[in-house]
Coordinates of N, CA, C and O in Angstrom, one line a residue:
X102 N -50.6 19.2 7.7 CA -50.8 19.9 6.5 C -50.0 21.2 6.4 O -49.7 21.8 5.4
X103 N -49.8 21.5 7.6 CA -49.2 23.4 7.9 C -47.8 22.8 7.1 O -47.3 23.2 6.0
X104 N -47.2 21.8 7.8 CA -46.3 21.2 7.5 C -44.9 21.2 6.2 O -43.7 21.4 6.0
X105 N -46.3 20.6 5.7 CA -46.2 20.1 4.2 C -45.9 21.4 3.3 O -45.0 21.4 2.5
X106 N -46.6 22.5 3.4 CA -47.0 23.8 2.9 C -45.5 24.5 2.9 O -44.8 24.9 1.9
X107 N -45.2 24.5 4.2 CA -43.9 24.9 4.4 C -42.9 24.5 4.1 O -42.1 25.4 4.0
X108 N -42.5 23.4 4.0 CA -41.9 22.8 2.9 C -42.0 23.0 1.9 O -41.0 23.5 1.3
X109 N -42.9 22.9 1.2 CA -43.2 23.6 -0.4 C -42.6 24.8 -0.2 O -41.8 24.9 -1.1
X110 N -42.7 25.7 0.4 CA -42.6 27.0 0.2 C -41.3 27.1 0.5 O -40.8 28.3 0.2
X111 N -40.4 26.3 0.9 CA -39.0 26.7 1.5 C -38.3 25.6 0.2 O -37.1 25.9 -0.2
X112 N -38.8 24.4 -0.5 CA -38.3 24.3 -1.8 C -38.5 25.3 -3.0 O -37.7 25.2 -4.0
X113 N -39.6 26.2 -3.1 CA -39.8 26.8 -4.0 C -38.9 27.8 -3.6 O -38.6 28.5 -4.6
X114 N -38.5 28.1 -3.0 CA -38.0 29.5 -2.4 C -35.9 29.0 -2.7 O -35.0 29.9 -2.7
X115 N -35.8 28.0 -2.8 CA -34.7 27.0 -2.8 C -34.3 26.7 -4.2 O -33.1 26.6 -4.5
X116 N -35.4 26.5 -5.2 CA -35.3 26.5 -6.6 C -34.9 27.7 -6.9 O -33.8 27.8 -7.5
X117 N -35.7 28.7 -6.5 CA -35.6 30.0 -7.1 C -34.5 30.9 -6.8 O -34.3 32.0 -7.2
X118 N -33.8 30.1 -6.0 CA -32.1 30.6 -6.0 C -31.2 29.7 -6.4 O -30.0 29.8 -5.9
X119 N -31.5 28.7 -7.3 CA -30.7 27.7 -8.0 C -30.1 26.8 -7.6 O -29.0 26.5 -7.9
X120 N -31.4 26.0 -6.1 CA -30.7 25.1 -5.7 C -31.3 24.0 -5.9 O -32.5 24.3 -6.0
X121 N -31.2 22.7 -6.1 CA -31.7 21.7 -7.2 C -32.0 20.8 -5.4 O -31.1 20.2 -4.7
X122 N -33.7 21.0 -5.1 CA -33.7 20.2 -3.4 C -33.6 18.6 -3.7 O -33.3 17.9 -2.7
X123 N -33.8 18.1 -4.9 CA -33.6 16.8 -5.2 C -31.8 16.1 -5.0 O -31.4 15.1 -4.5
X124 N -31.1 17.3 -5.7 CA -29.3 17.2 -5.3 C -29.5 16.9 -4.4 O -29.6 15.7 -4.3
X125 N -29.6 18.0 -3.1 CA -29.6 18.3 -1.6 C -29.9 17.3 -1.1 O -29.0 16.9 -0.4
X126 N -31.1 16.5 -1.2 CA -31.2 15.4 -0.8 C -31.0 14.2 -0.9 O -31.3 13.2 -0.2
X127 N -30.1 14.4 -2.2 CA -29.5 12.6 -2.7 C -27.7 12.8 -1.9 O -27.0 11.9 -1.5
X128 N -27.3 14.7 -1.9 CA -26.1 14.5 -1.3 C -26.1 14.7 0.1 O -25.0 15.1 0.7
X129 N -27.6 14.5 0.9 CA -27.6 14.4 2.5 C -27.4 12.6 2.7 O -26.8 11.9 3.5
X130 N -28.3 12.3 1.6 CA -28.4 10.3 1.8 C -27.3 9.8 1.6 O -27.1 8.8 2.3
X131 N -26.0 10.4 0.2 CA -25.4 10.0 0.2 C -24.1 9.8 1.7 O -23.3 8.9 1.9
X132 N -24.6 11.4 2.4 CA -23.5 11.4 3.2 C -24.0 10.4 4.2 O -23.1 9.6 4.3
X133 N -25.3 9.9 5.1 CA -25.2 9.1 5.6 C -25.1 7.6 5.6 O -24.9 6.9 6.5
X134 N -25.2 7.2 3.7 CA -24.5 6.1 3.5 C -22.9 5.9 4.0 O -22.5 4.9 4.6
X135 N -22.1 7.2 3.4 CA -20.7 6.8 3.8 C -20.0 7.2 5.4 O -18.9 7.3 5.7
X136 N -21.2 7.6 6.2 CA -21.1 7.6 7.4 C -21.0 5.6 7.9 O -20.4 4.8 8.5
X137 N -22.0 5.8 7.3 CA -22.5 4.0 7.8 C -21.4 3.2 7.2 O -21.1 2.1 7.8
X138 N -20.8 3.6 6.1 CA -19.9 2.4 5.5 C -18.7 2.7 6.6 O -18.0 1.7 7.0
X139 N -18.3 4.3 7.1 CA -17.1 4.1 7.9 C -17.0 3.2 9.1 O -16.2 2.3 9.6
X140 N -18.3 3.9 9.6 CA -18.9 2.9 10.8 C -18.3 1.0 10.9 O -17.7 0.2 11.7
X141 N -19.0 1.1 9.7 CA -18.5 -0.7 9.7 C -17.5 -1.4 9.3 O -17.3 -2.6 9.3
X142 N -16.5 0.0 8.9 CA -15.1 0.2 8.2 C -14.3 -0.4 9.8 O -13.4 -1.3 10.0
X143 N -14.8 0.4 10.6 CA -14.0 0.4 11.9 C -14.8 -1.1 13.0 O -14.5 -1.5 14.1
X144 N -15.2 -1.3 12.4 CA -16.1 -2.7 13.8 C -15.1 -3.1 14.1 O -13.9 -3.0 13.6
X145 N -15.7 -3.5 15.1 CA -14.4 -5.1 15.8 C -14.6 -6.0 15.1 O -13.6 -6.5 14.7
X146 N -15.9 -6.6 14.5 CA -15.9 -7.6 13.7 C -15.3 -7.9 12.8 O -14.9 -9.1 12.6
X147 N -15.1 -6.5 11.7 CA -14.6 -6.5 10.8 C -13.0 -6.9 11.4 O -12.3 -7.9 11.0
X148 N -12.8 -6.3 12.1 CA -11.3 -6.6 12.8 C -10.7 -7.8 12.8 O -9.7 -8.2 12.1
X149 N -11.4 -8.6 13.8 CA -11.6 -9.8 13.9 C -11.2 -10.9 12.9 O -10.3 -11.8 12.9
X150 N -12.5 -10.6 11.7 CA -12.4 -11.3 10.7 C -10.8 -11.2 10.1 O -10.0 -12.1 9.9
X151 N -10.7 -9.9 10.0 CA -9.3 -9.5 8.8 C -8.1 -10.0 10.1 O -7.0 -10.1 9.7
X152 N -8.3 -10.2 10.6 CA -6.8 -10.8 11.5 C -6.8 -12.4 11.4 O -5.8 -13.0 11.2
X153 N -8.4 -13.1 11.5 CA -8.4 -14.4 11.2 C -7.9 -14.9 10.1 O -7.4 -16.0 10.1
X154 N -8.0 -14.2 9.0 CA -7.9 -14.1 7.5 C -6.5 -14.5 7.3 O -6.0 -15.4 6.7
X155 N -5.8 -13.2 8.3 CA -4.5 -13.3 7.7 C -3.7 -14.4 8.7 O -2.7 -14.8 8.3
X156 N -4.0 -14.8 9.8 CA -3.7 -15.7 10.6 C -3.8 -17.1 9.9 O -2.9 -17.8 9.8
X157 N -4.8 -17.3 9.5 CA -5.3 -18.5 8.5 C -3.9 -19.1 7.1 O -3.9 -20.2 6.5
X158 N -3.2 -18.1 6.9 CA -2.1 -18.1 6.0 C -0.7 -19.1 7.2 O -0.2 -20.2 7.0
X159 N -0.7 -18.3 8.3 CA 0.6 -18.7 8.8 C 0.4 -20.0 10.0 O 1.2 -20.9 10.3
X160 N -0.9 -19.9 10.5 CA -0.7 -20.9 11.5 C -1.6 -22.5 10.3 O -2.1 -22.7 9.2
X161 N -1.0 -23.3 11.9 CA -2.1 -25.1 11.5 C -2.8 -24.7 11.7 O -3.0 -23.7 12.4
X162 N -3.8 -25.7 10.7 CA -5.0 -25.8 11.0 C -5.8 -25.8 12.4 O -6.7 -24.9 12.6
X163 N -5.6 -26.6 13.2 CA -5.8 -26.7 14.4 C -5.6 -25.6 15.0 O -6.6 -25.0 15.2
X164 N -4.5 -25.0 15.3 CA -4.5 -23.5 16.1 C -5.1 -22.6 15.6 O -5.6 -21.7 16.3
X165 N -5.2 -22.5 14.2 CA -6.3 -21.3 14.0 C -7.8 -21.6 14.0 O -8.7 -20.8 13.7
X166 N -7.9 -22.8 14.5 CA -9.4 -23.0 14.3 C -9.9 -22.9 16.0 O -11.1 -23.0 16.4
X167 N -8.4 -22.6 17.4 CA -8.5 -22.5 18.4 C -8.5 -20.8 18.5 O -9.3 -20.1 19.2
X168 N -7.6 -20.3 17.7 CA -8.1 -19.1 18.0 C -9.2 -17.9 17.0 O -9.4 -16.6 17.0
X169 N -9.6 -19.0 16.2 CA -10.9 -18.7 15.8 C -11.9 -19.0 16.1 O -12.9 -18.9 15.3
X170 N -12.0 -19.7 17.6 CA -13.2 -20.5 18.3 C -12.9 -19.3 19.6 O -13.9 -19.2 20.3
X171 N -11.8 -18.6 19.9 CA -11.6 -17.6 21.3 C -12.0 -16.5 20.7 O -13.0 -15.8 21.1
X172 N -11.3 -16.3 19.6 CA -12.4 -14.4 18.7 C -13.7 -14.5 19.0 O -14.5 -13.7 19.6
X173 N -14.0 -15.6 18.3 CA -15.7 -15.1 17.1 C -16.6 -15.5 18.8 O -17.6 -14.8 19.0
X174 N -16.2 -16.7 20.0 CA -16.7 -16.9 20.8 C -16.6 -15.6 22.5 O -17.6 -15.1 23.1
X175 N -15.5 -15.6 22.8 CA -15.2 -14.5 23.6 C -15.4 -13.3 23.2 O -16.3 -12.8 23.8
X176 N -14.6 -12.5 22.2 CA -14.5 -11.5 22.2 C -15.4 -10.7 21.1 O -15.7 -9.5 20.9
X177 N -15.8 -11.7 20.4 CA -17.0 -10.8 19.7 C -18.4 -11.0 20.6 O -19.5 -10.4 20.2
X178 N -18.3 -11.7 21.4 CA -19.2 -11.7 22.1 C -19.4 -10.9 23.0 O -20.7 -10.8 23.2
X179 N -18.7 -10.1 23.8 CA -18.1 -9.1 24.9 C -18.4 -8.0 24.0 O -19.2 -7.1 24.2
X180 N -17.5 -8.0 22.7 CA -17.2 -6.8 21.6 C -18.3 -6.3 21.0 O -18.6 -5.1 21.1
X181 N -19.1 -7.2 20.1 CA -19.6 -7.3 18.8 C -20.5 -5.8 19.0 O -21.2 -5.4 20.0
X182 N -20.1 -5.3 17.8 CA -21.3 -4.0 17.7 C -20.3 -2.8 17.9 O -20.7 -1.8 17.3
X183 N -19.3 -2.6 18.5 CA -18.6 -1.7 19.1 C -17.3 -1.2 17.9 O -16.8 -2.0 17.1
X184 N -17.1 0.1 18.1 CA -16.0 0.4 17.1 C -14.5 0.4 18.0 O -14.3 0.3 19.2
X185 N -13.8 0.5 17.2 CA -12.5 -0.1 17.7 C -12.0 1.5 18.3 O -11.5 1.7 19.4
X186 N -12.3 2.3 17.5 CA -11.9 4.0 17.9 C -12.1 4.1 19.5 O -11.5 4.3 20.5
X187 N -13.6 3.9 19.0 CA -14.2 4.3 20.8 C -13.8 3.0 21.9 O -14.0 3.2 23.1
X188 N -13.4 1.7 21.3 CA -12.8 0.7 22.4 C -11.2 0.9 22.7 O -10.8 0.1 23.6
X189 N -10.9 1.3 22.5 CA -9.0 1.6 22.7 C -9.3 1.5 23.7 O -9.5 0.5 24.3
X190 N -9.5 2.9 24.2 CA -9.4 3.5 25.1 C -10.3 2.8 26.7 O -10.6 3.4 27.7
X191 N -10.4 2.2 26.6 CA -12.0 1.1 27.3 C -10.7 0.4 27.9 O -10.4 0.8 29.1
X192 N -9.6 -0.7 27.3 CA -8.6 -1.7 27.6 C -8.0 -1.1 28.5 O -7.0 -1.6 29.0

């Protein structure tokens, strides 16, 4: 409850120098949305996918469905979850 109080008192105190704590908090959420969208901007997965994609244009059928059976099976398996930034350097 002490808590809660203090909060109140540190938004009233926040208003009353013309800071809108509702802003403040839609532009804290927003920043951790576009934290999270960079995050998955950078996956391996995403990686992965976008190279299969464009692979899919130039090779047969058959070879890209071999080396889309070694990605999605090996190395997203090893990979998946991990950002490419922080894996460079790993190889």
């Amino acid at each position: 409850m002490a808590e809660a109080r203090i909060r109140a008192a540190e938004a009233r105190a926040a208003v009353s120098n013309g800071v809108d704590p509702g802003e403040v908090k839609r532009r804290a959420k927003a920043a951790v949305e576009q934290a999270e969208a960079e995050r998955h901007a950078d996956a391996i997965e995403l990686h992965v996918r976008q190279h299969l994609e464009r692979q899919s244009k130039t090779l047969t059928e058959s070879t890209w469905k071999q080396a889309r059976l070694a990605l999605e099976g090996d190395v997203l398996r090893a990979w998946r979850g991990r950002l490419v930034a922080r894996s460079a350097g790993a190889m």
